[in-house]
Amino acid sequence: MMKGFLHIVAFCCWVALLAGCDAKPLSLRDEGKPRKVYLNIAIALSDVSRTGTRVDDAAPLNDNERMQTLRIVVVRPDGTVEENRFIALYEAVERYGTETFEVVGSETKRIYLFVNERAEIVSGDAAAVLRRRALAYDLSSIVAGGRFPAAELAALTIGLKPSERFAGLLPMCESHEVAVGDTDYECSLFVTRAAVKFTFRITNRGQRAVNLTGLAIEKSAFEEFYLPHNAFYEDRVSPGGTRYKEIVSYDVPSTEAADYYTYGAESGLAVELPVGQTVELDPIYQLEGKYRDPQGDARNYALRMWIDGAQLDSYFPALAQLPRNTHVVVNVAVNDTRIDWEVDLLPYTEKYLDPSFGL
């Protein structure tokens, strides 16, 4: 009799466990509450392919161009913040995955990604450096359950004065719409650096050593939107077969001439250029911009160089805009009587520019 009683007890417990596994979803459905699902999000830089190589650019990233902190904000269709999660990464990475969220299913989310939000801008020299945050907004103030400040964030800008530069980390961000169904869902999203990178590689092909004494870039923007503003991307395939996204249109705060300046100066550099050697300058980071000359001339960005005090200058032909995350690689060949230079724009656009000027 006791043995039969134990079997009955075990059977009852088993039935209770079965009921318990489905108790919460049944209760939620009975009460008309939304069903929760798990959303798994993986993040990568926009110019890093799934195989881990950058689009047509063999130059390695430095740690300042990678992700060192990550904030993911999930927003419901009615503007309610579902979660605001900050992640401090143990090392600088090009991809991060995956982060799991329990969210309401069967609706389209807006997911905001903020990377390196503590990036700083500095001015001055080593003797008197002034620092400030690139982003003048506390993203931790966005509270789960509250309203997402969409208009306020859309209007946020980053500014650079002529004497200022990014110090260390580069700010990155993006926002994506993700349709979540009534079952667990995984997605891979990208972030975009909020800067344009210039790399100068100078080779002395002359018969004597010379010095780079000055460098300037025309039409550097004072200000850009923090989040990409009305940015439109198109899928592309590089000559090497890597898929990537190209920014084909975007908005900037202004295209007035007064909102642009000349980066750099005639003096202040003392870079020796030995015969037969290539010297690569430290990266120069500027804000994205675009500018249409009132006369209709598309040659708006221009380069000036001073070799032993002699000024040389030329336009970047047919270049009226530089979207964020563009890498401008300038290869300069210094000869005895002239300077030749070519420019590659990576990773989004593949343009070969071939200006030259006399020395």
GROMACS .gro file of C-alpha atoms in nm:
model
  359
    1MET     CA    1   0.000   0.000   0.000
    2MET     CA    2   0.281   0.236   0.090
    3LYS     CA    3   0.453   0.165  -0.245
    4GLY     CA    4   0.137   0.256  -0.437
    5PHE     CA    5   0.102   0.576  -0.234
    6LEU     CA    6   0.456   0.680  -0.326
    7HIS     CA    7   0.381   0.628  -0.696
    8ILE     CA    8   0.073   0.848  -0.665
    9VAL     CA    9   0.273   1.121  -0.490
   10ALA     CA   10   0.545   1.107  -0.758
   11PHE     CA   11   0.284   1.126  -1.036
   12CYS     CA   12   0.118   1.426  -0.874
   13CYS     CA   13   0.453   1.604  -0.838
   14TRP     CA   14   0.533   1.537  -1.204
   15VAL     CA   15   0.198   1.681  -1.313
   16ALA     CA   16   0.257   1.983  -1.090
   17LEU     CA   17   0.598   2.041  -1.247
   18LEU     CA   18   0.450   2.026  -1.596
   19ALA     CA   19   0.188   2.278  -1.498
   20GLY     CA   20   0.452   2.497  -1.331
   21CYS     CA   21   0.668   2.515  -1.648
   22ASP     CA   22   0.382   2.677  -1.837
   23ALA     CA   23   0.225   2.858  -1.545
   24LYS     CA   24   0.385   3.196  -1.608
   25PRO     CA   25   0.319   3.220  -1.984
   26LEU     CA   26  -0.041   3.100  -1.930
   27SER     CA   27  -0.086   3.355  -1.654
   28LEU     CA   28   0.057   3.632  -1.872
   29ARG     CA   29  -0.166   3.541  -2.163
   30ASP     CA   30  -0.470   3.510  -1.938
   31GLU     CA   31  -0.409   3.856  -1.795
   32GLY     CA   32  -0.346   4.009  -2.138
   33LYS     CA   33   0.017   4.089  -2.060
   34PRO     CA   34   0.276   4.084  -2.340
   35ARG     CA   35   0.487   3.774  -2.379
   36LYS     CA   36   0.859   3.808  -2.303
   37VAL     CA   37   1.129   3.667  -2.533
   38TYR     CA   38   1.508   3.672  -2.528
   39LEU     CA   39   1.686   3.912  -2.763
   40ASN     CA   40   2.054   3.835  -2.831
   41ILE     CA   41   2.258   4.121  -2.976
   42ALA     CA   42   2.609   4.098  -3.128
   43ILE     CA   43   2.800   4.417  -3.210
   44ALA     CA   44   3.081   4.481  -3.461
   45LEU     CA   45   3.252   4.781  -3.613
   46SER     CA   46   3.099   4.877  -3.946
   47ASP     CA   47   3.421   4.817  -4.142
   48VAL     CA   48   3.497   4.475  -3.996
   49SER     CA   49   3.372   4.184  -4.202
   50ARG     CA   50   3.245   3.858  -4.061
   51THR     CA   51   3.585   3.704  -4.124
   52GLY     CA   52   3.749   3.976  -3.916
   53THR     CA   53   3.928   4.168  -4.192
   54ARG     CA   54   3.880   4.536  -4.263
   55VAL     CA   55   3.748   4.641  -4.601
   56ASP     CA   56   4.045   4.680  -4.837
   57ASP     CA   57   4.266   4.826  -4.568
   58ALA     CA   58   4.557   4.624  -4.439
   59ALA     CA   59   4.652   4.885  -4.182
   60PRO     CA   60   4.578   4.754  -3.831
   61LEU     CA   61   4.341   4.939  -3.605
   62ASN     CA   62   4.485   5.102  -3.297
   63ASP     CA   63   4.306   5.057  -2.965
   64ASN     CA   64   4.152   5.405  -2.982
   65GLU     CA   65   3.966   5.297  -3.297
   66ARG     CA   66   3.821   4.988  -3.130
   67MET     CA   67   3.539   4.943  -2.880
   68GLN     CA   68   3.640   4.985  -2.516
   69THR     CA   69   3.301   5.057  -2.363
   70LEU     CA   70   2.957   4.974  -2.496
   71ARG     CA   71   2.609   5.093  -2.399
   72ILE     CA   72   2.298   4.927  -2.543
   73VAL     CA   73   1.962   5.101  -2.503
   74VAL     CA   74   1.648   4.914  -2.610
   75VAL     CA   75   1.342   5.131  -2.682
   76ARG     CA   76   0.987   5.007  -2.737
   77PRO     CA   77   0.763   5.148  -3.016
   78ASP     CA   78   0.583   5.379  -2.771
   79GLY     CA   79   0.916   5.539  -2.672
   80THR     CA   80   0.953   5.356  -2.342
   81VAL     CA   81   1.308   5.257  -2.249
   82GLU     CA   82   1.309   4.880  -2.203
   83GLU     CA   83   1.671   4.857  -2.089
   84ASN     CA   84   1.986   5.067  -2.065
   85ARG     CA   85   2.291   4.848  -2.018
   86PHE     CA   86   2.652   4.967  -1.989
   87ILE     CA   87   2.935   4.722  -2.057
   88ALA     CA   88   3.300   4.795  -1.974
   89LEU     CA   89   3.515   4.574  -2.194
   90TYR     CA   90   3.829   4.411  -2.057
   91GLU     CA   91   4.020   4.485  -2.376
   92ALA     CA   92   3.971   4.692  -2.690
   93VAL     CA   93   3.779   4.483  -2.944
   94GLU     CA   94   3.647   4.508  -3.300
   95ARG     CA   95   3.341   4.294  -3.225
   96TYR     CA   96   3.141   4.203  -2.918
   97GLY     CA   97   2.881   3.933  -2.883
   98THR     CA   98   2.643   3.840  -2.755
   99GLU     CA   99   2.445   4.035  -2.499
  100THR     CA  100   2.108   3.890  -2.396
  101PHE     CA  101   1.798   4.093  -2.305
  102GLU     CA  102   1.455   3.978  -2.192
  103VAL     CA  103   1.213   4.197  -2.386
  104VAL     CA  104   0.851   4.215  -2.490
  105GLY     CA  105   0.797   4.016  -2.808
  106SER     CA  106   0.598   4.085  -3.124
  107GLU     CA  107   0.707   4.445  -3.172
  108THR     CA  108   0.975   4.650  -3.350
  109LYS     CA  109   1.242   4.795  -3.124
  110ARG     CA  110   1.475   5.088  -3.177
  111ILE     CA  111   1.817   4.984  -3.045
  112TYR     CA  112   2.076   5.253  -2.973
  113LEU     CA  113   2.445   5.167  -2.951
  114PHE     CA  114   2.689   5.404  -2.782
  115VAL     CA  115   3.060   5.317  -2.782
  116ASN     CA  116   3.346   5.495  -2.605
  117GLU     CA  117   3.105   5.753  -2.464
  118ARG     CA  118   3.381   5.886  -2.235
  119ALA     CA  119   3.596   5.992  -2.530
  120GLU     CA  120   3.778   6.318  -2.469
  121ILE     CA  121   3.889   6.619  -2.670
  122VAL     CA  122   4.205   6.807  -2.572
  123SER     CA  123   4.363   7.136  -2.658
  124GLY     CA  124   4.699   7.290  -2.578
  125ASP     CA  125   5.040   7.131  -2.557
  126ALA     CA  126   5.209   6.897  -2.312
  127ALA     CA  127   5.271   7.183  -2.071
  128ALA     CA  128   4.907   7.290  -2.042
  129VAL     CA  129   4.653   7.039  -2.170
  130LEU     CA  130   4.283   7.116  -2.136
  131ARG     CA  131   4.044   6.821  -2.152
  132ARG     CA  132   3.670   6.795  -2.202
  133ARG     CA  133   3.423   6.520  -2.286
  134ALA     CA  134   3.346   6.490  -2.655
  135LEU     CA  135   2.984   6.412  -2.568
  136ALA     CA  136   2.825   6.662  -2.330
  137TYR     CA  137   2.544   6.430  -2.223
  138ASP     CA  138   2.506   6.171  -1.948
  139LEU     CA  139   2.376   5.860  -2.121
  140SER     CA  140   2.338   5.684  -1.785
  141SER     CA  141   2.052   5.925  -1.709
  142ILE     CA  142   1.832   5.735  -1.957
  143VAL     CA  143   1.625   5.523  -1.717
  144ALA     CA  144   1.454   5.194  -1.794
  145GLY     CA  145   1.079   5.242  -1.776
  146GLY     CA  146   1.106   5.611  -1.863
  147ARG     CA  147   1.067   5.796  -2.190
  148PHE     CA  148   1.357   5.787  -2.434
  149PRO     CA  149   1.479   6.143  -2.515
  150ALA     CA  150   1.481   6.083  -2.891
  151ALA     CA  151   1.461   6.448  -3.000
  152GLU     CA  152   1.727   6.556  -2.753
  153LEU     CA  153   1.972   6.287  -2.864
  154ALA     CA  154   1.905   6.355  -3.232
  155ALA     CA  155   2.012   6.716  -3.177
  156LEU     CA  156   2.333   6.629  -2.990
  157THR     CA  157   2.652   6.740  -3.160
  158ILE     CA  158   3.028   6.700  -3.121
  159GLY     CA  159   3.244   7.004  -3.180
  160LEU     CA  160   3.613   7.056  -3.261
  161LYS     CA  161   3.781   7.394  -3.248
  162PRO     CA  162   4.093   7.459  -3.460
  163SER     CA  163   4.319   7.408  -3.156
  164GLU     CA  164   4.147   7.086  -3.042
  165ARG     CA  165   4.188   6.718  -3.122
  166PHE     CA  166   4.053   6.382  -3.012
  167ALA     CA  167   4.259   6.237  -2.728
  168GLY     CA  168   4.256   5.861  -2.719
  169LEU     CA  169   3.921   5.690  -2.769
  170LEU     CA  170   3.706   5.774  -3.069
  171PRO     CA  171   3.332   5.811  -3.008
  172MET     CA  172   3.110   5.567  -3.199
  173CYS     CA  173   2.735   5.517  -3.218
  174GLU     CA  174   2.442   5.395  -3.426
  175SER     CA  175   2.073   5.317  -3.401
  176HIS     CA  176   1.888   5.028  -3.561
  177GLU     CA  177   1.530   4.910  -3.598
  178VAL     CA  178   1.491   4.544  -3.504
  179ALA     CA  179   1.165   4.352  -3.550
  180VAL     CA  180   1.131   4.103  -3.264
  181GLY     CA  181   0.878   3.822  -3.304
  182ASP     CA  182   0.710   3.604  -3.044
  183THR     CA  183   1.013   3.375  -3.010
  184ASP     CA  184   1.376   3.429  -2.909
  185TYR     CA  185   1.567   3.635  -3.164
  186GLU     CA  186   1.932   3.702  -3.254
  187CYS     CA  187   2.070   3.996  -3.449
  188SER     CA  188   2.410   4.137  -3.549
  189LEU     CA  189   2.436   4.516  -3.545
  190PHE     CA  190   2.713   4.759  -3.631
  191VAL     CA  191   2.847   5.085  -3.491
  192THR     CA  192   3.017   5.367  -3.682
  193ARG     CA  193   3.306   5.588  -3.575
  194ALA     CA  194   3.200   5.950  -3.546
  195ALA     CA  195   3.517   6.079  -3.713
  196VAL     CA  196   3.715   6.090  -4.036
  197LYS     CA  197   4.070   5.953  -4.019
  198PHE     CA  198   4.357   6.097  -4.225
  199THR     CA  199   4.675   5.892  -4.268
  200PHE     CA  200   4.973   6.054  -4.443
  201ARG     CA  201   5.250   5.830  -4.579
  202ILE     CA  202   5.536   6.037  -4.722
  203THR     CA  203   5.819   5.886  -4.928
  204ASN     CA  204   6.129   6.088  -5.015
  205ARG     CA  205   6.235   5.987  -5.367
  206GLY     CA  206   6.469   6.282  -5.414
  207GLN     CA  207   6.845   6.307  -5.386
  208ARG     CA  208   6.856   6.491  -5.052
  209ALA     CA  209   6.691   6.475  -4.714
  210VAL     CA  210   6.413   6.730  -4.659
  211ASN     CA  211   6.173   6.822  -4.380
  212LEU     CA  212   5.796   6.850  -4.357
  213THR     CA  213   5.751   7.178  -4.175
  214GLY     CA  214   5.376   7.236  -4.213
  215LEU     CA  215   5.049   7.063  -4.305
  216ALA     CA  216   4.695   7.193  -4.347
  217ILE     CA  217   4.358   7.051  -4.455
  218GLU     CA  218   4.086   7.283  -4.585
  219LYS     CA  219   3.715   7.258  -4.498
  220SER     CA  220   3.743   7.086  -4.160
  221ALA     CA  221   3.403   7.098  -3.990
  222PHE     CA  222   3.355   7.268  -3.655
  223GLU     CA  223   3.059   7.046  -3.565
  224GLU     CA  224   2.885   6.718  -3.651
  225PHE     CA  225   2.578   6.535  -3.524
  226TYR     CA  226   2.665   6.277  -3.261
  227LEU     CA  227   2.426   6.015  -3.395
  228PRO     CA  228   2.423   5.965  -3.774
  229HIS     CA  229   2.159   6.207  -3.897
  230ASN     CA  230   1.931   6.088  -4.179
  231ALA     CA  231   2.213   5.859  -4.288
  232PHE     CA  232   2.135   5.618  -4.570
  233TYR     CA  233   2.350   5.310  -4.628
  234GLU     CA  234   2.383   5.085  -4.931
  235ASP     CA  235   2.537   4.738  -4.940
  236ARG     CA  236   2.858   4.711  -5.137
  237VAL     CA  237   3.112   4.441  -5.225
  238SER     CA  238   3.481   4.530  -5.230
  239PRO     CA  239   3.720   4.406  -5.502
  240GLY     CA  240   3.836   4.148  -5.249
  241GLY     CA  241   3.481   4.016  -5.213
  242THR     CA  242   3.407   4.160  -4.869
  243ARG     CA  243   3.059   4.296  -4.808
  244TYR     CA  244   3.031   4.634  -4.639
  245LYS     CA  245   2.798   4.932  -4.609
  246GLU     CA  246   2.856   5.263  -4.783
  247ILE     CA  247   2.711   5.588  -4.653
  248VAL     CA  248   2.557   5.747  -4.961
  249SER     CA  249   2.375   6.037  -4.795
  250TYR     CA  250   2.370   6.204  -4.455
  251ASP     CA  251   2.298   6.538  -4.288
  252VAL     CA  252   2.538   6.779  -4.121
  253PRO     CA  253   2.448   7.071  -3.891
  254SER     CA  254   2.550   7.330  -4.150
  255THR     CA  255   2.722   7.375  -4.486
  256GLU     CA  256   2.790   7.745  -4.443
  257ALA     CA  257   3.147   7.859  -4.506
  258ALA     CA  258   3.170   8.009  -4.156
  259ASP     CA  259   3.123   7.663  -4.003
  260TYR     CA  260   3.445   7.525  -4.153
  261TYR     CA  261   3.808   7.598  -4.079
  262THR     CA  262   4.159   7.507  -4.191
  263TYR     CA  263   4.318   7.233  -3.983
  264GLY     CA  264   4.691   7.267  -3.917
  265ALA     CA  265   4.935   7.545  -3.992
  266GLU     CA  266   5.235   7.649  -4.199
  267SER     CA  267   5.477   7.590  -3.913
  268GLY     CA  268   5.494   7.373  -3.604
  269LEU     CA  269   5.611   7.049  -3.764
  270ALA     CA  270   5.966   6.920  -3.785
  271VAL     CA  271   5.933   6.582  -3.955
  272GLU     CA  272   6.256   6.462  -4.116
  273LEU     CA  273   6.215   6.283  -4.448
  274PRO     CA  274   6.528   6.077  -4.515
  275VAL     CA  275   6.614   5.981  -4.872
  276GLY     CA  276   6.453   5.657  -4.984
  277GLN     CA  277   6.237   5.613  -4.674
  278THR     CA  278   5.862   5.633  -4.606
  279VAL     CA  279   5.744   5.821  -4.299
  280GLU     CA  280   5.389   5.777  -4.170
  281LEU     CA  281   5.248   6.062  -3.964
  282ASP     CA  282   5.034   6.008  -3.656
  283PRO     CA  283   4.665   5.974  -3.751
  284ILE     CA  284   4.466   6.296  -3.780
  285TYR     CA  285   4.099   6.271  -3.680
  286GLN     CA  286   3.848   6.526  -3.805
  287LEU     CA  287   3.468   6.556  -3.796
  288GLU     CA  288   3.254   6.439  -4.085
  289GLY     CA  289   3.139   6.712  -4.316
  290LYS     CA  290   3.029   6.816  -4.661
  291TYR     CA  291   3.048   7.150  -4.827
  292ARG     CA  292   2.922   7.281  -5.158
  293ASP     CA  293   3.107   7.583  -5.286
  294PRO     CA  294   2.869   7.869  -5.380
  295GLN     CA  295   3.027   7.869  -5.725
  296GLY     CA  296   2.940   7.502  -5.774
  297ASP     CA  297   3.298   7.377  -5.754
  298ALA     CA  298   3.310   7.024  -5.609
  299ARG     CA  299   3.679   7.055  -5.519
  300ASN     CA  300   3.625   7.172  -5.166
  301TYR     CA  301   3.866   6.974  -4.951
  302ALA     CA  302   4.223   7.084  -5.019
  303LEU     CA  303   4.568   6.990  -4.892
  304ARG     CA  304   4.860   7.219  -4.820
  305MET     CA  305   5.210   7.101  -4.737
  306TRP     CA  306   5.528   7.288  -4.658
  307ILE     CA  307   5.859   7.120  -4.746
  308ASP     CA  308   6.149   7.313  -4.591
  309GLY     CA  309   5.920   7.617  -4.583
  310ALA     CA  310   5.810   7.594  -4.948
  311GLN     CA  311   5.430   7.583  -4.978
  312LEU     CA  312   5.256   7.332  -5.204
  313ASP     CA  313   4.882   7.300  -5.233
  314SER     CA  314   4.615   7.126  -5.438
  315TYR     CA  315   4.251   7.023  -5.413
  316PHE     CA  316   4.122   6.675  -5.354
  317PRO     CA  317   3.948   6.654  -5.694
  318ALA     CA  318   3.571   6.602  -5.702
  319LEU     CA  319   3.552   6.558  -5.326
  320ALA     CA  320   3.270   6.759  -5.173
  321GLN     CA  321   3.192   6.540  -4.872
  322LEU     CA  322   3.356   6.310  -4.619
  323PRO     CA  323   3.115   6.092  -4.421
  324ARG     CA  324   3.207   5.958  -4.078
  325ASN     CA  325   3.426   5.651  -4.057
  326THR     CA  326   3.598   5.731  -4.386
  327HIS     CA  327   3.972   5.663  -4.382
  328VAL     CA  328   4.159   5.904  -4.608
  329VAL     CA  329   4.496   5.752  -4.697
  330VAL     CA  330   4.726   6.010  -4.858
  331ASN     CA  331   5.039   5.866  -5.022
  332VAL     CA  332   5.290   6.142  -5.097
  333ALA     CA  333   5.605   6.106  -5.309
  334VAL     CA  334   5.858   6.388  -5.269
  335ASN     CA  335   6.087   6.429  -5.571
  336ASP     CA  336   6.354   6.688  -5.638
  337THR     CA  337   6.134   6.909  -5.856
  338ARG     CA  338   5.777   6.811  -5.766
  339ILE     CA  339   5.551   6.624  -5.529
  340ASP     CA  340   5.309   6.355  -5.648
  341TRP     CA  341   5.028   6.228  -5.433
  342GLU     CA  342   4.739   5.986  -5.456
  343VAL     CA  343   4.449   5.935  -5.223
  344ASP     CA  344   4.241   5.630  -5.132
  345LEU     CA  345   3.915   5.664  -4.942
  346LEU     CA  346   3.838   5.363  -4.723
  347PRO     CA  347   3.631   5.171  -4.638
  348TYR     CA  348   3.308   5.308  -4.781
  349THR     CA  349   3.415   5.461  -5.110
  350GLU     CA  350   3.688   5.352  -5.343
  351LYS     CA  351   3.808   5.658  -5.528
  352TYR     CA  352   4.152   5.703  -5.674
  353LEU     CA  353   4.261   6.067  -5.682
  354ASP     CA  354   4.576   6.169  -5.867
  355PRO     CA  355   4.671   6.530  -5.805
  356SER     CA  356   5.024   6.666  -5.825
  357PHE     CA  357   5.193   7.000  -5.780
  358GLY     CA  358   5.533   7.150  -5.855
  359LEU     CA  359   5.808   7.215  -5.607
   0.00000   0.00000   0.00000
